[in-house]
């Protein structure tokens, strides 16, 4: 087998819709267009891309397409919670409605409240914040003994191998015997939250270390699969994190950086992906993302946080309704080529 390379009150911010370089045309492209669906990491904020996919499904139905949204894409890529969504769609018969219910009910199993006290806070100096047993029980329940080769759409899951310092792109077409459990456990092994996952000679952690937005890696892999393709349409769905900033007086010292370095790097990484793909001539990059007015931690599974994320997802779906309709129409025309 070959593996290649608490709710904190913030200043209120009016959410802004992410700008897109160019509108999608509703006419089909006759020159070999390939469609890529990419889903960001973000823990419990996976509620938001699920809601966007539900809206896309509605738009597809209006365009006369009745299958699940992922069926109309050539490649589905995901990182962390986005990878769990991707695997649920391509490797199981779980519906989007069932996925949404899963986020509403299973958070406390993945992120148990009893692990959040002072004793655990002290233990996390030498161990992870949460035991892996909770998330592992959920993964086994969702995916059973399925293999990546069971995916009905090409699926790429991002992880990172800390032993050799390289990305691990777990691909359904290259690694068909790789277990979905191992892929899901690896991509969700967020550093400090869960322990790394050993698979053979690899020690894998959350792909968000290198690609919280997997779009760049997905396009790179798509070029290998379809070298003659003239256009790649990337529909990239984010998880609505806050744009992370630091005040001048708090931008020095080890203690100040402990709480800031991970979100700062994550935010910078996502901006890099956006800029590069927006400037790539043969890539039509549709980024569906908007920061929330409140910061919600990736492990916040409280009813109030879930309600806020669902509300934001509803708002974002409305803001992007026209664009999603355009995507659906173009996919419908593609089916007639």
Tab-separated table of C-alpha atoms in Angstrom:
chain	number	residue	atom	x	y	z
A	1	UNK	CA	0.000	0.000	0.000
A	2	UNK	CA	1.380	3.437	-0.949
A	3	UNK	CA	0.538	6.551	1.042
A	4	UNK	CA	1.568	9.789	-0.637
A	5	UNK	CA	2.810	12.637	0.201
A	6	UNK	CA	-16.369	27.594	26.840
A	7	UNK	CA	-18.138	29.885	24.551
A	8	UNK	CA	-16.094	33.075	24.898
A	9	UNK	CA	-17.844	36.365	24.358
A	10	UNK	CA	-16.252	38.310	21.551
A	11	UNK	CA	-16.777	41.717	20.066
A	12	UNK	CA	-19.784	41.471	17.784
A	13	UNK	CA	-18.785	41.191	14.130
A	14	UNK	CA	-21.150	41.467	11.224
A	15	UNK	CA	-20.597	38.284	9.197
A	16	UNK	CA	-19.281	38.906	5.701
A	17	UNK	CA	-19.842	36.590	2.759
A	18	UNK	CA	-16.563	35.389	1.302
A	19	UNK	CA	-15.961	37.063	-2.069
A	20	UNK	CA	-15.705	34.838	-5.130
A	21	UNK	CA	-13.544	35.777	-8.079
A	22	UNK	CA	-16.035	34.993	-10.838
A	23	UNK	CA	-19.635	33.890	-11.121
A	24	UNK	CA	-20.285	30.367	-12.295
A	25	UNK	CA	-21.856	30.280	-15.708
A	26	UNK	CA	-24.979	28.189	-16.012
A	27	UNK	CA	-23.915	26.782	-19.374
A	28	UNK	CA	-22.080	23.488	-19.450
A	29	UNK	CA	-18.381	23.495	-20.261
A	30	UNK	CA	-17.768	21.245	-23.238
A	31	UNK	CA	-14.080	20.760	-22.479
A	32	UNK	CA	-13.743	18.168	-19.771
A	33	UNK	CA	-14.647	19.942	-16.549
A	34	UNK	CA	-14.045	18.052	-13.323
A	35	UNK	CA	-15.918	18.871	-10.138
A	36	UNK	CA	-14.332	18.677	-6.683
A	37	UNK	CA	-16.141	18.974	-3.343
A	38	UNK	CA	-13.913	19.969	-0.404
A	39	UNK	CA	-14.932	20.060	3.257
A	40	UNK	CA	-12.925	21.854	5.965
A	41	UNK	CA	-12.062	20.663	9.441
A	42	UNK	CA	-13.560	22.338	12.488
A	43	UNK	CA	-14.894	19.825	15.016
A	44	UNK	CA	-18.483	20.478	16.052
A	45	UNK	CA	-18.672	23.298	13.519
A	46	UNK	CA	-19.230	20.553	10.943
A	47	UNK	CA	-22.899	21.416	11.520
A	48	UNK	CA	-22.399	24.314	9.091
A	49	UNK	CA	-21.165	22.428	5.978
A	50	UNK	CA	-23.873	19.803	6.540
A	51	UNK	CA	-26.469	22.573	6.399
A	52	UNK	CA	-24.904	23.957	3.210
A	53	UNK	CA	-24.990	20.500	1.625
A	54	UNK	CA	-28.667	20.224	2.549
A	55	UNK	CA	-29.269	23.487	0.685
A	56	UNK	CA	-27.294	22.222	-2.311
A	57	UNK	CA	-29.423	19.072	-2.296
A	58	UNK	CA	-32.556	21.219	-2.448
A	59	UNK	CA	-31.123	23.195	-5.385
A	60	UNK	CA	-30.220	19.985	-7.199
A	61	UNK	CA	-33.752	18.675	-6.762
A	62	UNK	CA	-35.115	21.902	-8.256
A	63	UNK	CA	-32.809	21.285	-11.232
A	64	UNK	CA	-34.202	17.762	-11.643
A	65	UNK	CA	-31.337	15.857	-9.980
A	66	UNK	CA	-32.541	13.505	-7.272
A	67	UNK	CA	-29.381	11.755	-6.110
A	68	UNK	CA	-27.318	12.814	-3.093
A	69	UNK	CA	-25.079	15.869	-3.729
A	70	UNK	CA	-21.757	14.026	-3.613
A	71	UNK	CA	-22.827	11.794	-6.523
A	72	UNK	CA	-22.422	14.699	-8.932
A	73	UNK	CA	-18.777	15.342	-8.035
A	74	UNK	CA	-15.723	13.571	-9.435
A	75	UNK	CA	-13.735	13.854	-6.212
A	76	UNK	CA	-14.687	14.494	-2.580
A	77	UNK	CA	-11.950	15.606	-0.176
A	78	UNK	CA	-12.174	16.241	3.537
A	79	UNK	CA	-10.126	17.051	6.603
A	80	UNK	CA	-11.051	16.180	10.190
A	81	UNK	CA	-14.792	16.780	10.684
A	82	UNK	CA	-15.040	17.452	6.938
A	83	UNK	CA	-13.498	14.042	6.328
A	84	UNK	CA	-16.019	12.392	8.645
A	85	UNK	CA	-18.800	13.996	6.602
A	86	UNK	CA	-17.170	12.927	3.330
A	87	UNK	CA	-16.797	9.332	4.500
A	88	UNK	CA	-20.386	9.216	5.757
A	89	UNK	CA	-21.614	10.378	2.347
A	90	UNK	CA	-19.427	8.249	0.081
A	91	UNK	CA	-19.017	5.098	2.175
A	92	UNK	CA	-22.388	4.768	3.941
A	93	UNK	CA	-26.056	5.384	3.227
A	94	UNK	CA	-26.314	7.992	6.004
A	95	UNK	CA	-28.463	10.922	4.867
A	96	UNK	CA	-27.657	14.572	5.452
A	97	UNK	CA	-30.550	14.744	7.905
A	98	UNK	CA	-29.072	11.827	9.845
A	99	UNK	CA	-25.677	13.526	9.794
A	100	UNK	CA	-27.185	16.666	11.284
A	101	UNK	CA	-28.845	14.633	14.034
A	102	UNK	CA	-25.484	12.999	14.701
A	103	UNK	CA	-23.887	16.383	15.388
A	104	UNK	CA	-26.766	17.286	17.679
A	105	UNK	CA	-26.553	14.129	19.775
A	106	UNK	CA	-23.041	12.654	19.614
A	107	UNK	CA	-20.903	15.624	20.654
A	108	UNK	CA	-20.834	14.695	24.358
A	109	UNK	CA	-19.523	11.233	23.455
A	110	UNK	CA	-16.655	12.616	21.394
A	111	UNK	CA	-15.978	15.485	23.804
A	112	UNK	CA	-17.098	14.235	27.259
A	113	UNK	CA	-17.772	17.003	29.748
A	114	UNK	CA	-16.180	15.037	32.604
A	115	UNK	CA	-12.843	15.442	30.822
A	116	UNK	CA	-12.947	19.233	31.104
A	117	UNK	CA	-12.311	19.817	34.835
A	118	UNK	CA	-9.216	21.078	36.635
A	119	UNK	CA	-7.817	17.573	37.101
A	120	UNK	CA	-7.957	16.950	33.375
A	121	UNK	CA	-6.516	20.385	32.687
A	122	UNK	CA	-3.488	19.408	34.745
A	123	UNK	CA	-3.248	15.995	33.071
A	124	UNK	CA	-3.221	17.565	29.623
A	125	UNK	CA	0.279	18.821	30.331
A	126	UNK	CA	1.377	15.236	29.661
A	127	UNK	CA	-1.620	13.722	27.858
A	128	UNK	CA	-4.499	14.617	25.531
A	129	UNK	CA	-7.602	16.571	26.472
A	130	UNK	CA	-10.002	13.711	25.683
A	131	UNK	CA	-9.743	9.919	25.711
A	132	UNK	CA	-9.891	8.434	22.222
A	133	UNK	CA	-12.436	5.812	23.319
A	134	UNK	CA	-15.410	8.113	22.753
A	135	UNK	CA	-14.629	9.168	19.210
A	136	UNK	CA	-13.522	5.627	18.355
A	137	UNK	CA	-16.853	4.176	19.494
A	138	UNK	CA	-18.690	6.640	17.265
A	139	UNK	CA	-16.475	5.934	14.262
A	140	UNK	CA	-17.004	2.180	14.604
A	141	UNK	CA	-20.759	2.726	14.846
A	142	UNK	CA	-20.853	4.973	11.764
A	143	UNK	CA	-18.511	3.123	9.427
A	144	UNK	CA	-18.308	-0.454	10.704
A	145	UNK	CA	-15.661	-2.486	8.870
A	146	UNK	CA	-15.886	-0.621	5.566
A	147	UNK	CA	-12.818	0.031	3.432
A	148	UNK	CA	-11.960	3.168	1.485
A	149	UNK	CA	-12.524	1.141	-1.657
A	150	UNK	CA	-16.225	0.965	-0.734
A	151	UNK	CA	-16.612	4.672	-1.533
A	152	UNK	CA	-18.956	5.244	-4.478
A	153	UNK	CA	-17.168	8.512	-5.368
A	154	UNK	CA	-13.401	9.083	-5.383
A	155	UNK	CA	-12.660	10.136	-1.812
A	156	UNK	CA	-9.494	11.683	-0.362
A	157	UNK	CA	-8.934	12.011	3.383
A	158	UNK	CA	-6.172	14.264	4.713
A	159	UNK	CA	-3.954	13.210	7.606
A	160	UNK	CA	-0.361	13.970	8.617
A	161	UNK	CA	2.391	11.502	9.461
A	162	UNK	CA	4.431	12.914	12.345
A	163	UNK	CA	7.126	10.237	11.982
A	164	UNK	CA	8.317	11.459	8.588
A	165	UNK	CA	6.846	14.969	8.550
A	166	UNK	CA	4.761	14.399	5.416
A	167	UNK	CA	1.091	14.592	4.469
A	168	UNK	CA	-0.789	11.318	4.207
A	169	UNK	CA	-3.379	11.466	1.443
A	170	UNK	CA	-5.640	8.490	2.080
A	171	UNK	CA	-7.277	7.891	-1.296
A	172	UNK	CA	-10.073	5.446	-2.041
A	173	UNK	CA	-8.690	4.586	-5.485
A	174	UNK	CA	-5.068	4.104	-4.345
A	175	UNK	CA	-5.662	2.549	-0.932
A	176	UNK	CA	-8.888	0.554	-1.371
A	177	UNK	CA	-8.057	-1.828	1.498
A	178	UNK	CA	-7.346	0.975	3.980
A	179	UNK	CA	-10.027	0.811	6.656
A	180	UNK	CA	-12.458	3.702	6.940
A	181	UNK	CA	-12.091	3.451	10.714
A	182	UNK	CA	-8.348	4.113	10.496
A	183	UNK	CA	-8.815	6.960	8.026
A	184	UNK	CA	-11.499	8.594	10.184
A	185	UNK	CA	-9.580	8.111	13.420
A	186	UNK	CA	-6.384	9.521	11.890
A	187	UNK	CA	-7.938	12.605	10.310
A	188	UNK	CA	-9.785	13.479	13.539
A	189	UNK	CA	-6.725	13.087	15.816
A	190	UNK	CA	-6.447	16.802	16.501
A	191	UNK	CA	-3.230	17.470	18.446
A	192	UNK	CA	-3.854	18.075	22.169
A	193	UNK	CA	-7.456	16.817	21.783
A	194	UNK	CA	-6.840	13.157	20.887
A	195	UNK	CA	-3.820	10.889	20.778
A	196	UNK	CA	-2.194	10.183	17.382
A	197	UNK	CA	-3.317	7.053	15.540
A	198	UNK	CA	-0.825	4.350	14.632
A	199	UNK	CA	-1.339	2.575	11.294
A	200	UNK	CA	1.532	0.316	10.301
A	201	UNK	CA	4.699	2.412	10.248
A	202	UNK	CA	2.760	5.683	10.270
A	203	UNK	CA	1.768	7.786	13.270
A	204	UNK	CA	-1.074	9.911	11.978
A	205	UNK	CA	-2.684	13.091	13.281
A	206	UNK	CA	-5.413	15.456	12.081
A	207	UNK	CA	-4.885	16.611	8.505
A	208	UNK	CA	-5.632	20.140	9.701
A	209	UNK	CA	-1.958	20.306	10.650
A	210	UNK	CA	-1.222	20.785	6.951
A	211	UNK	CA	-4.560	21.269	5.189
A	212	UNK	CA	-7.565	22.296	7.241
A	213	UNK	CA	-8.980	23.310	3.858
A	214	UNK	CA	-7.979	20.348	1.651
A	215	UNK	CA	-8.657	22.127	-1.662
A	216	UNK	CA	-5.036	22.622	-2.768
A	217	UNK	CA	-4.198	18.958	-2.227
A	218	UNK	CA	-7.414	17.908	-3.929
A	219	UNK	CA	-6.636	19.962	-7.041
A	220	UNK	CA	-3.084	18.604	-7.112
A	221	UNK	CA	-4.376	15.043	-6.979
A	222	UNK	CA	-7.098	15.766	-9.559
A	223	UNK	CA	-4.422	16.950	-12.006
A	224	UNK	CA	-2.744	13.552	-11.683
A	225	UNK	CA	-5.985	11.684	-12.306
A	226	UNK	CA	-7.192	13.882	-15.194
A	227	UNK	CA	-4.073	15.412	-16.793
A	228	UNK	CA	-6.013	16.605	-19.865
A	229	UNK	CA	-8.766	18.357	-17.926
A	230	UNK	CA	-9.219	22.005	-18.957
A	231	UNK	CA	-11.153	23.229	-15.916
A	232	UNK	CA	-11.504	22.181	-12.287
A	233	UNK	CA	-14.495	23.533	-10.391
A	234	UNK	CA	-13.806	23.412	-6.657
A	235	UNK	CA	-16.754	23.829	-4.299
A	236	UNK	CA	-15.068	24.399	-0.940
A	237	UNK	CA	-17.196	24.618	2.210
A	238	UNK	CA	-15.747	26.073	5.404
A	239	UNK	CA	-16.724	25.769	9.054
A	240	UNK	CA	-17.093	29.483	9.850
A	241	UNK	CA	-14.330	30.067	12.326
A	242	UNK	CA	-13.437	33.550	13.575
A	243	UNK	CA	-10.624	35.398	11.795
A	244	UNK	CA	-7.950	35.206	14.488
A	245	UNK	CA	-6.066	38.353	15.426
A	246	UNK	CA	-3.772	39.446	18.277
A	247	UNK	CA	-3.402	42.760	20.060
A	248	UNK	CA	0.015	44.407	19.994
A	249	UNK	CA	0.391	44.147	23.771
A	250	UNK	CA	-0.374	40.442	23.721
A	251	UNK	CA	1.801	39.426	20.798
A	252	UNK	CA	4.945	38.448	22.673
A	253	UNK	CA	5.814	35.906	25.330
A	254	UNK	CA	5.356	32.153	25.497
A	255	UNK	CA	2.174	32.245	27.571
A	256	UNK	CA	0.440	34.654	25.185
A	257	UNK	CA	1.324	32.499	22.188
A	258	UNK	CA	0.176	29.221	23.745
A	259	UNK	CA	-3.474	30.121	23.148
A	260	UNK	CA	-2.869	31.927	19.878
A	261	UNK	CA	-0.430	30.001	17.755
A	262	UNK	CA	-2.768	27.209	16.580
A	263	UNK	CA	-5.720	29.416	15.518
A	264	UNK	CA	-3.324	31.962	14.000
A	265	UNK	CA	-1.589	29.352	11.847
A	266	UNK	CA	-4.916	27.768	10.896
A	267	UNK	CA	-6.329	31.104	9.766
A	268	UNK	CA	-3.171	31.963	7.812
A	269	UNK	CA	-3.185	28.535	6.161
A	270	UNK	CA	-6.765	28.932	4.952
A	271	UNK	CA	-6.060	32.398	3.534
A	272	UNK	CA	-3.082	30.992	1.633
A	273	UNK	CA	-5.251	28.308	0.009
A	274	UNK	CA	-7.872	30.886	-0.956
A	275	UNK	CA	-5.364	33.244	-2.558
A	276	UNK	CA	-3.543	30.538	-4.500
A	277	UNK	CA	-6.655	28.894	-5.915
A	278	UNK	CA	-8.310	32.208	-6.770
A	279	UNK	CA	-5.250	32.997	-8.908
A	280	UNK	CA	-5.025	29.596	-10.652
A	281	UNK	CA	-6.228	30.012	-14.268
A	282	UNK	CA	-7.830	26.603	-14.810
A	283	UNK	CA	-9.499	26.443	-11.377
A	284	UNK	CA	-12.949	27.915	-10.712
A	285	UNK	CA	-12.843	28.267	-6.929
A	286	UNK	CA	-16.161	28.655	-5.135
A	287	UNK	CA	-15.524	29.205	-1.446
A	288	UNK	CA	-18.559	29.049	0.835
A	289	UNK	CA	-17.425	30.495	4.120
A	290	UNK	CA	-18.253	33.322	6.501
A	291	UNK	CA	-16.961	33.984	9.973
A	292	UNK	CA	-19.383	33.848	12.855
A	293	UNK	CA	-20.110	36.764	15.151
A	294	UNK	CA	-19.247	34.527	18.122
A	295	UNK	CA	-16.249	32.288	18.604
A	296	UNK	CA	-17.265	28.651	19.083
A	297	UNK	CA	-14.604	26.170	20.107
A	298	UNK	CA	-14.351	23.024	18.031
A	299	UNK	CA	-15.294	20.897	21.077
A	300	UNK	CA	-18.257	23.008	22.214
A	301	UNK	CA	-21.218	20.640	21.954
A	302	UNK	CA	-23.586	22.559	24.230
A	303	UNK	CA	-27.188	22.988	23.015
A	304	UNK	CA	-26.672	26.745	22.780
A	305	UNK	CA	-23.588	26.326	20.575
A	306	UNK	CA	-25.349	23.814	18.317
A	307	UNK	CA	-28.317	26.166	17.971
A	308	UNK	CA	-26.038	29.072	17.087
A	309	UNK	CA	-24.184	27.025	14.465
A	310	UNK	CA	-27.439	25.820	12.918
A	311	UNK	CA	-28.677	29.409	12.784
A	312	UNK	CA	-25.459	30.530	11.115
A	313	UNK	CA	-25.654	27.650	8.644
A	314	UNK	CA	-29.225	28.670	7.789
A	315	UNK	CA	-28.148	32.261	7.234
A	316	UNK	CA	-25.156	31.228	5.130
A	317	UNK	CA	-27.305	28.912	3.001
A	318	UNK	CA	-29.575	31.861	2.256
A	319	UNK	CA	-26.658	34.121	1.383
A	320	UNK	CA	-25.276	31.551	-1.062
A	321	UNK	CA	-28.628	30.310	-2.390
A	322	UNK	CA	-28.155	31.933	-5.801
A	323	UNK	CA	-24.680	30.520	-6.204
A	324	UNK	CA	-25.778	27.046	-5.114
A	325	UNK	CA	-28.609	27.230	-7.647
A	326	UNK	CA	-26.059	28.099	-10.336
A	327	UNK	CA	-23.932	25.122	-9.323
A	328	UNK	CA	-26.950	22.808	-9.443
A	329	UNK	CA	-27.966	24.017	-12.903
A	330	UNK	CA	-24.488	23.538	-14.272
A	331	UNK	CA	-24.315	20.037	-12.817
A	332	UNK	CA	-27.689	19.266	-14.420
A	333	UNK	CA	-26.425	20.466	-17.809
A	334	UNK	CA	-23.327	18.363	-17.357
A	335	UNK	CA	-25.509	15.283	-17.073
A	336	UNK	CA	-26.871	15.965	-20.560
A	337	UNK	CA	-23.466	16.214	-22.246
